[in-house]
Coordinates of C-alpha atoms in Angstrom, one line a residue:
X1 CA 128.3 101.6 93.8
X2 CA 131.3 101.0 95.9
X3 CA 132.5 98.5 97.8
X4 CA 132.5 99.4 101.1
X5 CA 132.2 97.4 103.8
X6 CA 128.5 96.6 104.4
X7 CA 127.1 97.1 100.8
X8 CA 125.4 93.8 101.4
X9 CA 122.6 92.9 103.8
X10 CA 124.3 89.8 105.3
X11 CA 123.3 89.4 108.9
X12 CA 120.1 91.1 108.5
X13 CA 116.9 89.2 108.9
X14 CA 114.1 88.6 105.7
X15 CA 111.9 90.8 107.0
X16 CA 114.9 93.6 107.3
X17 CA 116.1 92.8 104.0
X18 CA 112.8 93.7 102.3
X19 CA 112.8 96.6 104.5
X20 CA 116.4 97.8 103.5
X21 CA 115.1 96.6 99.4
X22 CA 112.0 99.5 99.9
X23 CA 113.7 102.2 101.3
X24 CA 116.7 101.7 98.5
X25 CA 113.7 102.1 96.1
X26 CA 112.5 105.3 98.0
X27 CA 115.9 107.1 98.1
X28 CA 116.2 106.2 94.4
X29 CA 112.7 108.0 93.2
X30 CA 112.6 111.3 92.0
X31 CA 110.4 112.9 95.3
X32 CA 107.7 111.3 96.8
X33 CA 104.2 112.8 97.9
X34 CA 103.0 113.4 101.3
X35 CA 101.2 110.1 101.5
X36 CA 103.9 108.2 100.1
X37 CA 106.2 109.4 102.9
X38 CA 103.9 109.0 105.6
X39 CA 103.1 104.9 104.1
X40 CA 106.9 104.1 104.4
X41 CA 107.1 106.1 107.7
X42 CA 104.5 104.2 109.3
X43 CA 105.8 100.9 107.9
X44 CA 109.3 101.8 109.8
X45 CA 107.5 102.7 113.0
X46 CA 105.7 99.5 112.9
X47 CA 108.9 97.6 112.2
X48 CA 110.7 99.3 115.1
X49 CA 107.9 99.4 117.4
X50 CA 107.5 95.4 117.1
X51 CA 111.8 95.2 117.6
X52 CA 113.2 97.8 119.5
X53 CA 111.6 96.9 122.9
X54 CA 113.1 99.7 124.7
X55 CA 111.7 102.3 122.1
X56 CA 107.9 99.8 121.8
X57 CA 107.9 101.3 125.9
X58 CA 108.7 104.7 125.2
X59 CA 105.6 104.8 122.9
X60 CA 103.4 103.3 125.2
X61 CA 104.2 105.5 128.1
X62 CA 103.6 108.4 125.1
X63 CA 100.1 106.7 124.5
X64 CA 101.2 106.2 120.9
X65 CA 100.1 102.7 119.4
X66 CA 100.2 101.4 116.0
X67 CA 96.5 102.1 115.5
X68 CA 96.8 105.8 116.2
X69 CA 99.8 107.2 114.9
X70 CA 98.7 108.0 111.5
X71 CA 101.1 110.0 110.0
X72 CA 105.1 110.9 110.0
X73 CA 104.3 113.7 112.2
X74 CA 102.5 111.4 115.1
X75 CA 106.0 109.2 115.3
X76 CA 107.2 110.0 119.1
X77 CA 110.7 111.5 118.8
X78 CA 113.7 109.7 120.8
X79 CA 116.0 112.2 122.1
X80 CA 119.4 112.0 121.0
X81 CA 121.0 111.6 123.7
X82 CA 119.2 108.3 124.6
X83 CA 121.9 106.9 121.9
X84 CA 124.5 107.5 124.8
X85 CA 122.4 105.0 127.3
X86 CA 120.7 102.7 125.1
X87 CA 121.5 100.2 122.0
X88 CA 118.5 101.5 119.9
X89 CA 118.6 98.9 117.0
X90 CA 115.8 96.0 115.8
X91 CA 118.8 93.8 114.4
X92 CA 120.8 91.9 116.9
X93 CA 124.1 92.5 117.2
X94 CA 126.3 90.9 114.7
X95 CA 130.2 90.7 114.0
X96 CA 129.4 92.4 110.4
X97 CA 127.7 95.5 112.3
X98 CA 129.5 98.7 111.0
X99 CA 128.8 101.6 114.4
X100 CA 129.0 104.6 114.3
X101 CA 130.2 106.5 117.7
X102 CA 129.2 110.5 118.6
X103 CA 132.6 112.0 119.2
X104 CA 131.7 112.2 122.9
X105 CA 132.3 115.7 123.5
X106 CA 129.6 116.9 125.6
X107 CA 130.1 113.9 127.9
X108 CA 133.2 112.3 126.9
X109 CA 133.0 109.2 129.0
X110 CA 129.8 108.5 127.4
X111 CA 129.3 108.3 123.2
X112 CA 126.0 107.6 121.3
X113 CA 126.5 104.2 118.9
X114 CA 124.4 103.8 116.3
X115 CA 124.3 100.4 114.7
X116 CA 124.4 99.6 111.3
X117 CA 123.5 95.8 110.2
X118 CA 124.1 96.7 106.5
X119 CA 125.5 100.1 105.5
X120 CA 123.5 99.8 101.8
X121 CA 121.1 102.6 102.7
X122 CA 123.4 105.0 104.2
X123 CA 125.8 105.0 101.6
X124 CA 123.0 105.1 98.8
X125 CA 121.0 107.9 100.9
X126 CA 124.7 110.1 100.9
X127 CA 125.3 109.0 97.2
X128 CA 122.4 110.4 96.1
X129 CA 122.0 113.3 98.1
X130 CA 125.5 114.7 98.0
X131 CA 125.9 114.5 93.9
X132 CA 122.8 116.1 93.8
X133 CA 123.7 119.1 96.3
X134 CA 127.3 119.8 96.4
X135 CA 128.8 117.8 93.2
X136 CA 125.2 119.3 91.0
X137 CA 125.6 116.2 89.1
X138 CA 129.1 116.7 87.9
X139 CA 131.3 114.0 87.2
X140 CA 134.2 113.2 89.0
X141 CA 136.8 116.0 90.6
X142 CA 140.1 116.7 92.4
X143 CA 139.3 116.6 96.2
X144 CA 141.3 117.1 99.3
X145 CA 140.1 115.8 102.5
X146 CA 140.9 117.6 105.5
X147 CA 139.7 114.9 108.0
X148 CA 141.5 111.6 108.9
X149 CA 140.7 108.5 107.6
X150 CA 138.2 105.3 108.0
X151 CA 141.2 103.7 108.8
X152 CA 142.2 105.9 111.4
X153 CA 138.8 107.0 112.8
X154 CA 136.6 103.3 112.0
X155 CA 133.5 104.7 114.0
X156 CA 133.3 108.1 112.6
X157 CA 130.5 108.1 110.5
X158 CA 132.0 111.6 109.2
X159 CA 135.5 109.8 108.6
X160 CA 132.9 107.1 106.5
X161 CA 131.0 109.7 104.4
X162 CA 134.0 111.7 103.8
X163 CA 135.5 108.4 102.5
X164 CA 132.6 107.7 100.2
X165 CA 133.2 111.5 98.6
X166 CA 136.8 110.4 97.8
X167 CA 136.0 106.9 95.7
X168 CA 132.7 108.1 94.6
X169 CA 133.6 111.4 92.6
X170 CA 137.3 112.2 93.5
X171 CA 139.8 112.0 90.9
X172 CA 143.1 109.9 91.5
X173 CA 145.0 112.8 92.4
X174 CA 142.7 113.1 95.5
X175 CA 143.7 112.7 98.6
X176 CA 143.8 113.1 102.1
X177 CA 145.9 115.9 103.6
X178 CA 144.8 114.9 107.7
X179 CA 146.8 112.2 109.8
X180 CA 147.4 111.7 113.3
X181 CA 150.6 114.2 112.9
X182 CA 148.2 116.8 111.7
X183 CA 147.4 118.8 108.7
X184 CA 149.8 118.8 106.2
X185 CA 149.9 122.4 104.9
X186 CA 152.8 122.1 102.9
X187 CA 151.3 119.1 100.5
X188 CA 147.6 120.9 100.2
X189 CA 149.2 124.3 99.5
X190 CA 151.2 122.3 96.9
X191 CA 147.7 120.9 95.5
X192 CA 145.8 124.4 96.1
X193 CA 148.7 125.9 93.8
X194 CA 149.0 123.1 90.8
X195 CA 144.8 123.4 90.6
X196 CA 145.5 127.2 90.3
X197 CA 148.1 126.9 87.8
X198 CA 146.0 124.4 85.4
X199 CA 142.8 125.8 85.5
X200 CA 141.1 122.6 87.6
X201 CA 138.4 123.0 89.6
X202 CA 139.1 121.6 93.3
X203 CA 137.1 120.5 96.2
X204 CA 138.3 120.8 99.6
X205 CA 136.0 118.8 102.4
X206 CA 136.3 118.5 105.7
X207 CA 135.5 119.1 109.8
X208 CA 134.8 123.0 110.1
X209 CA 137.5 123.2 112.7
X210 CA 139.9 121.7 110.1
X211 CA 139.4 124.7 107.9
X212 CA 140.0 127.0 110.6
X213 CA 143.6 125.5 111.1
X214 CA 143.7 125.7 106.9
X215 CA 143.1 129.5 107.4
X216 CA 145.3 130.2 110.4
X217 CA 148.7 128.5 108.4
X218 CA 147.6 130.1 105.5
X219 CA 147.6 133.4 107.0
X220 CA 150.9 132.5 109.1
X221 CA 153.0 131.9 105.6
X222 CA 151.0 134.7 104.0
X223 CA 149.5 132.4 101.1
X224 CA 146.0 132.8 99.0
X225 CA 144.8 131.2 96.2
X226 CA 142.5 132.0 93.3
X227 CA 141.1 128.5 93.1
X228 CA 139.7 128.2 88.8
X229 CA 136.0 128.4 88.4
X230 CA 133.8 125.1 89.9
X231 CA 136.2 125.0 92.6
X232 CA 133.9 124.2 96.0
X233 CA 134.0 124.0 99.8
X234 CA 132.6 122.0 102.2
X235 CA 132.5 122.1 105.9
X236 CA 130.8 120.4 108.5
X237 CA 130.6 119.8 112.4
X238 CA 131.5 123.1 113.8
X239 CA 134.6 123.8 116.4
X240 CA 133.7 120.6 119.1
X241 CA 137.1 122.6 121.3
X242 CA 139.2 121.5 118.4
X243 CA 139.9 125.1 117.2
X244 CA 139.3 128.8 118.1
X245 CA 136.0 129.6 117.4
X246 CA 134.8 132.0 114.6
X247 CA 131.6 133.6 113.9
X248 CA 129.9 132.3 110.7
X249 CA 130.1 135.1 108.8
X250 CA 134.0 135.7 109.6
X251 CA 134.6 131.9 109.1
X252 CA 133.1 132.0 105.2
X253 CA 134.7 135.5 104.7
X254 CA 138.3 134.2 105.8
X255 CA 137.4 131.2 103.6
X256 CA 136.3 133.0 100.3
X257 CA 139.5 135.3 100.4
X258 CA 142.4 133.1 101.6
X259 CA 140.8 130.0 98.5
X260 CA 139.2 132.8 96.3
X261 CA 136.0 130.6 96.0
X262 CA 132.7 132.7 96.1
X263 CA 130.8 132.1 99.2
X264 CA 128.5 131.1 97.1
X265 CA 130.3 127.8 96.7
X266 CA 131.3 127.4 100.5
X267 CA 128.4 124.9 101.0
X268 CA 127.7 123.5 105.1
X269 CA 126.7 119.9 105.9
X270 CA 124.2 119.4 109.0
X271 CA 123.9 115.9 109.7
X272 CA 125.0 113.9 112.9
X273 CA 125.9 110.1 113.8
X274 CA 122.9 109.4 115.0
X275 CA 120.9 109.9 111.4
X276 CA 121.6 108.1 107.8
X277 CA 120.6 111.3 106.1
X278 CA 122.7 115.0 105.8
X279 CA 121.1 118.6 105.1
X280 CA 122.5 120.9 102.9
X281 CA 122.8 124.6 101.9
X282 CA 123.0 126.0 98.6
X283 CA 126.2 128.1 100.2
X284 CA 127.0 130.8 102.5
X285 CA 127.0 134.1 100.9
X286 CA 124.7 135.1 103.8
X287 CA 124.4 133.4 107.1
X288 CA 122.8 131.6 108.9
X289 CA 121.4 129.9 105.7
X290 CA 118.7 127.9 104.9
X291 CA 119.2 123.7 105.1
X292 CA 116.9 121.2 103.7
X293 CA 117.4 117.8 103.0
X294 CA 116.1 115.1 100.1
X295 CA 112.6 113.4 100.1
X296 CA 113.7 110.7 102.3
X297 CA 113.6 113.5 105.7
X298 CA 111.4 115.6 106.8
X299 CA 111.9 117.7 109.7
X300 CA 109.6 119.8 112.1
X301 CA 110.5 122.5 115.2
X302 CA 108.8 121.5 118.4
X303 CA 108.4 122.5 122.6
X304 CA 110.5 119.7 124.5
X305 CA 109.0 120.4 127.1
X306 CA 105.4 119.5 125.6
X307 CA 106.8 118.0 121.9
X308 CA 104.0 120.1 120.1
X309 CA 104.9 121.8 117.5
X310 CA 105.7 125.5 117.5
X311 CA 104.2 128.1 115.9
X312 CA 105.5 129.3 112.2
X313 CA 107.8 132.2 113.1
X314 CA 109.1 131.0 116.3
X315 CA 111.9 128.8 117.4
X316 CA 111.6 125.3 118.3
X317 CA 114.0 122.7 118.9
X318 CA 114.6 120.0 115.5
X319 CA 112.9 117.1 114.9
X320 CA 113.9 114.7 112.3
X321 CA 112.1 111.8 110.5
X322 CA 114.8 109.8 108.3
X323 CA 113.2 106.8 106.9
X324 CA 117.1 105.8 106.3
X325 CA 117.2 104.9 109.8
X326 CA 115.8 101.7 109.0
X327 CA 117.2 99.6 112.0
X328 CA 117.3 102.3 114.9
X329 CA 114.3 104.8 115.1
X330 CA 113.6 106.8 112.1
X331 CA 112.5 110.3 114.6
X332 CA 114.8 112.1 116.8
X333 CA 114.7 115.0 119.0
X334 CA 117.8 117.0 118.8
X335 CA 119.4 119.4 120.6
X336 CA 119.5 121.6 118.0
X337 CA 117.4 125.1 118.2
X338 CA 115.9 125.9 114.6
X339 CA 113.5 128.3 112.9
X340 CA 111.6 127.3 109.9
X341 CA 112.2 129.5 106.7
X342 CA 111.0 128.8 103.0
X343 CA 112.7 125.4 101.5
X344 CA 114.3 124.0 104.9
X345 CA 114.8 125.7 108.1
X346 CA 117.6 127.9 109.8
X347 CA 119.8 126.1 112.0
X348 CA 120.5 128.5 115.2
X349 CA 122.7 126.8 117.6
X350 CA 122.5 124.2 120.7
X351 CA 119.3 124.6 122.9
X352 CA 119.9 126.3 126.2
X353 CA 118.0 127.1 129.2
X354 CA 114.6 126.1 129.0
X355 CA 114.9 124.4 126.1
X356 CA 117.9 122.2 127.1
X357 CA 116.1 121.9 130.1
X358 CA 113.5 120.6 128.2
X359 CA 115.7 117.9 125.8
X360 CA 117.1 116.8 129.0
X361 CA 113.6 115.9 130.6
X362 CA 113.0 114.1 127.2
X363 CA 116.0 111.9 127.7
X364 CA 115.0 111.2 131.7
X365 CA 111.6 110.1 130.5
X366 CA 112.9 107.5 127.9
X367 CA 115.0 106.0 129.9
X368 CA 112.3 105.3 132.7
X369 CA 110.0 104.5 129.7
X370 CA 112.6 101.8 128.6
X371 CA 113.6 100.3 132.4
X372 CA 109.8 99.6 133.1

């Protein structure tokens, strides 16, 4: 384990800490069953119901209570974007709180915070999840970060997990090759080429809009690379107006011939600031692909308009459960449009029309719920 700021649960009341003690037990099983999911779902819900006064009102407005939402499923989803006008927490504040602040871009004046009174269960639940599905429980290896640092960027929780790659399974020789002056081609084209030359596998990771500026300087001083066998990608976030935009299957072609890493091993991270927990694919060699996450999320695809569920084969806006959100609200309506395929589900893009007409009403309705 590292030591991070907020490996311990200092601040955080008895009740918490036993909360925080169980879910570290969850994340560290091997899977859970249906039932075990739904026991430490509902033991969240209760917790957060009885804290979180603003999100206690929303349920009551929703008719759910204690005594009738019986499983994950029955858990009223808060949309995301009530992050932006609400503190959604069951701790109070305190001086050791680590946020974490959306980057703001939709409405820039306006960022979702999500509070963390101990940072123990996100860092265990990316641990965990990220040897498993990117490093496939390999030990340690060369990575470049193409993202600035904690230091730089102390309320990205990206700029956090990113760090967290770099001391938990990066070699010495890792390092960062993003600063406020930009990225610094000449250094990682100097790394690219000594992992080529020795035969060591390397990992670059970073924002997705990073690796389009990797593959535009690239291009412009007519350099590839045959990165050695191993050798991985990953790339997360999307464009957010920080590059030109290219499709997926473009992006992951340009990627695969200016690194010479199968698509295979050009892996994507879903996750956003507002959740403990990331998705993953097992790479890109056709797109979109599938994401799932560990046993600690579920997900399901609903109607904003009416929250039920959709029907299998048709696309529904994302719903996550993450029973790492242990001090906010484990369920959250996103604004994400998705399609349910075998193992995970098929992330399609940002709602629109109806449907971000619909995850708009969502976020009117909790915040009347929460100013009654």
């Amino acid at each position: 384990m590292s030591n991070h700021p907020g490996h311990n649960t200092a601040g955080a009341t008895s009740a918490t800490g036993e909360i925080v003690a169980d879910v570290l037990a969850f994340i560290e099983q091997d899977g859970c069953t249906d039932d075990d999911f739904d026991r430490l779902a509902l033991r969240l819900f209760a917790h957060q119901y009885g804290n979180n006064q603003a999100y206690r009102r929303f349920c009551q407005r929703r008719g759910a209570t204690l005594r009738n939402v019986k499983r994950w499923s029955d858990i009223p989803a808060v949309p995301i974007d009530a992050f932006k006008e609400l503190d959604l927490r069951c701790e109070p504040p305190a001086a050791t709180d680590r946020v974490f602040m959306t980057s703001g871009t939709t409405r820039s004046e306006v960022k979702g915070r999500h509070h963390h009174p101990t940072l123990a269960v996100y860092d265990r639940s990316m641990i965990r999840n990220f040897s498993s599905r990117f490093m496939h429980g390999s030990g340690r290896m060369r990575l470049g970060i193409l993202f600035p640092t904690e230091t730089v960027l102390p309320n990205s929780s990206l700029a956090h997990y990113l760090a967290l790659a770099l001391s938990e399974f990066g070699t010495e020789e890792s390092r960062y090759f993003v600063s406020p002056q930009g990225l610094d081609s000449p250094g990682l084209c100097d790394a690219l080429a000594d992992a080529e030359r020795h035969g060591l596998p390397y990992a670059l990771l970073g924002a997705s809009y990073s690796f389009v500026h990797l593959i535009d300087e690239l291009k412009q001083r007519g350099k590839s690379f045959r990165l050695p066998a191993g050798s991985r990608v990953l790339d997360t976030g999307g464009y957010k107006g920080q590059s030109r935009e290219l499709p997926l299957d473009a992006f992951y072609a340009e990627l695969s011939a200016r690194l010479g890493i199968e698509r295979l091993q050009c892996i994507n991270m879903y996750g956003m600031t507002e959740l403990s927990t990331q998705f993953y694919d097992a790479g890109n060699a056709t797109v979109p692909s599938v994401k799932s996450g560990p046993h600690w999320i579920r997900s399901r695809l609903v109607d904003p308009l009416t929250s039920r569920e959709v029907a299998r084969g048709e696309r529904g806006i994302l719903v996550h459960c993450d029973l790492a959100n242990f001090n906010s609200v484990t369920t959250i309506l996103t604004e994400d449009v998705g399609l349910a395929a075998d193992g995970g589900f098929l992330l399609l893009g940002r709602a629109e029309g109806a449907q971000a007409k619909g995850c708009s009403l969502a976020v009117e309705e909790f915040i009347r719920a929460a100013a009654a």
